[in-house]
């Protein structure tokens, strides 16, 4: 196992860079919701993806 060089990582101040942090967290949230709603063997189609889109629509309306 290799140690992570913490001194080499850039510092991200969430107060100063609020817009960047907000957009990154929204992207992570949407990706997590999409991953939770997907199934590997699910055929593609509007009807089979309706639950995922409803979940995303509900979550986005709660976050705004």
Short mmCIF file of C-alpha atoms in Angstrom, two decimals:
data_model
loop_
_atom_site.label_atom_id
_atom_site.label_comp_id
_atom_site.label_asym_id
_atom_site.label_seq_id
_atom_site.Cartn_x
_atom_site.Cartn_y
_atom_site.Cartn_z
CA UNK A 1 0.00 0.00 0.00
CA UNK A 2 1.34 3.43 -0.92
CA UNK A 3 0.84 6.43 1.35
CA UNK A 4 -1.08 9.34 -0.09
CA UNK A 5 1.01 12.53 -0.23
CA UNK A 6 -1.41 14.92 1.43
CA UNK A 7 0.94 17.90 0.97
CA UNK A 8 0.71 17.57 -2.82
CA UNK A 9 -3.10 17.78 -2.94
CA UNK A 10 -4.65 21.19 -3.64
CA UNK A 11 -6.66 22.76 -0.86
CA UNK A 12 -10.27 23.47 -1.64
CA UNK A 13 -11.96 25.94 0.64
CA UNK A 14 -15.72 25.29 0.42
CA UNK A 15 -16.51 28.82 1.56
CA UNK A 16 -14.35 30.55 -1.05
CA UNK A 17 -15.17 28.10 -3.85
CA UNK A 18 -18.83 27.58 -3.02
CA UNK A 19 -20.01 27.31 -6.64
CA UNK A 20 -17.47 24.63 -7.54
CA UNK A 21 -18.21 22.59 -4.43
CA UNK A 22 -21.96 22.88 -4.99
CA UNK A 23 -21.76 21.72 -8.61
CA UNK A 24 -19.43 18.83 -7.77
CA UNK A 25 -21.76 17.64 -5.02
CA UNK A 26 -24.77 17.85 -7.36
CA UNK A 27 -22.97 15.80 -10.01
CA UNK A 28 -21.99 13.19 -7.42
CA UNK A 29 -25.58 13.07 -6.16
CA UNK A 30 -27.06 12.58 -9.62
CA UNK A 31 -24.51 9.87 -10.47
CA UNK A 32 -25.31 8.08 -7.20
CA UNK A 33 -29.05 8.22 -7.91
CA UNK A 34 -28.54 6.95 -11.44
CA UNK A 35 -26.37 4.11 -10.15
CA UNK A 36 -28.99 3.17 -7.57
CA UNK A 37 -31.72 3.07 -10.18
CA UNK A 38 -29.83 1.09 -12.80
CA UNK A 39 -29.69 -2.64 -13.30
CA UNK A 40 -27.16 -4.32 -15.54
CA UNK A 41 -29.63 -6.63 -17.22
CA UNK A 42 -32.39 -4.03 -17.59
CA UNK A 43 -33.34 -3.50 -21.25
CA UNK A 44 -33.16 0.08 -22.43
CA UNK A 45 -36.46 1.81 -23.06
CA UNK A 46 -38.58 4.66 -21.76
CA UNK A 47 -40.92 2.41 -19.81
CA UNK A 48 -38.16 0.45 -18.05
CA UNK A 49 -36.32 3.61 -16.99
CA UNK A 50 -39.39 5.45 -15.70
CA UNK A 51 -38.65 4.64 -12.04
CA UNK A 52 -35.14 6.05 -12.32
CA UNK A 53 -36.33 9.26 -13.97
CA UNK A 54 -39.07 9.70 -11.34
CA UNK A 55 -36.52 9.25 -8.57
CA UNK A 56 -34.21 11.81 -10.17
CA UNK A 57 -37.05 14.28 -10.69
CA UNK A 58 -38.18 13.95 -7.09
CA UNK A 59 -34.65 14.35 -5.72
CA UNK A 60 -33.90 17.38 -7.89
CA UNK A 61 -37.12 19.10 -6.84
CA UNK A 62 -36.25 18.56 -3.16
CA UNK A 63 -32.74 19.94 -3.61
CA UNK A 64 -33.76 23.17 -5.32
#
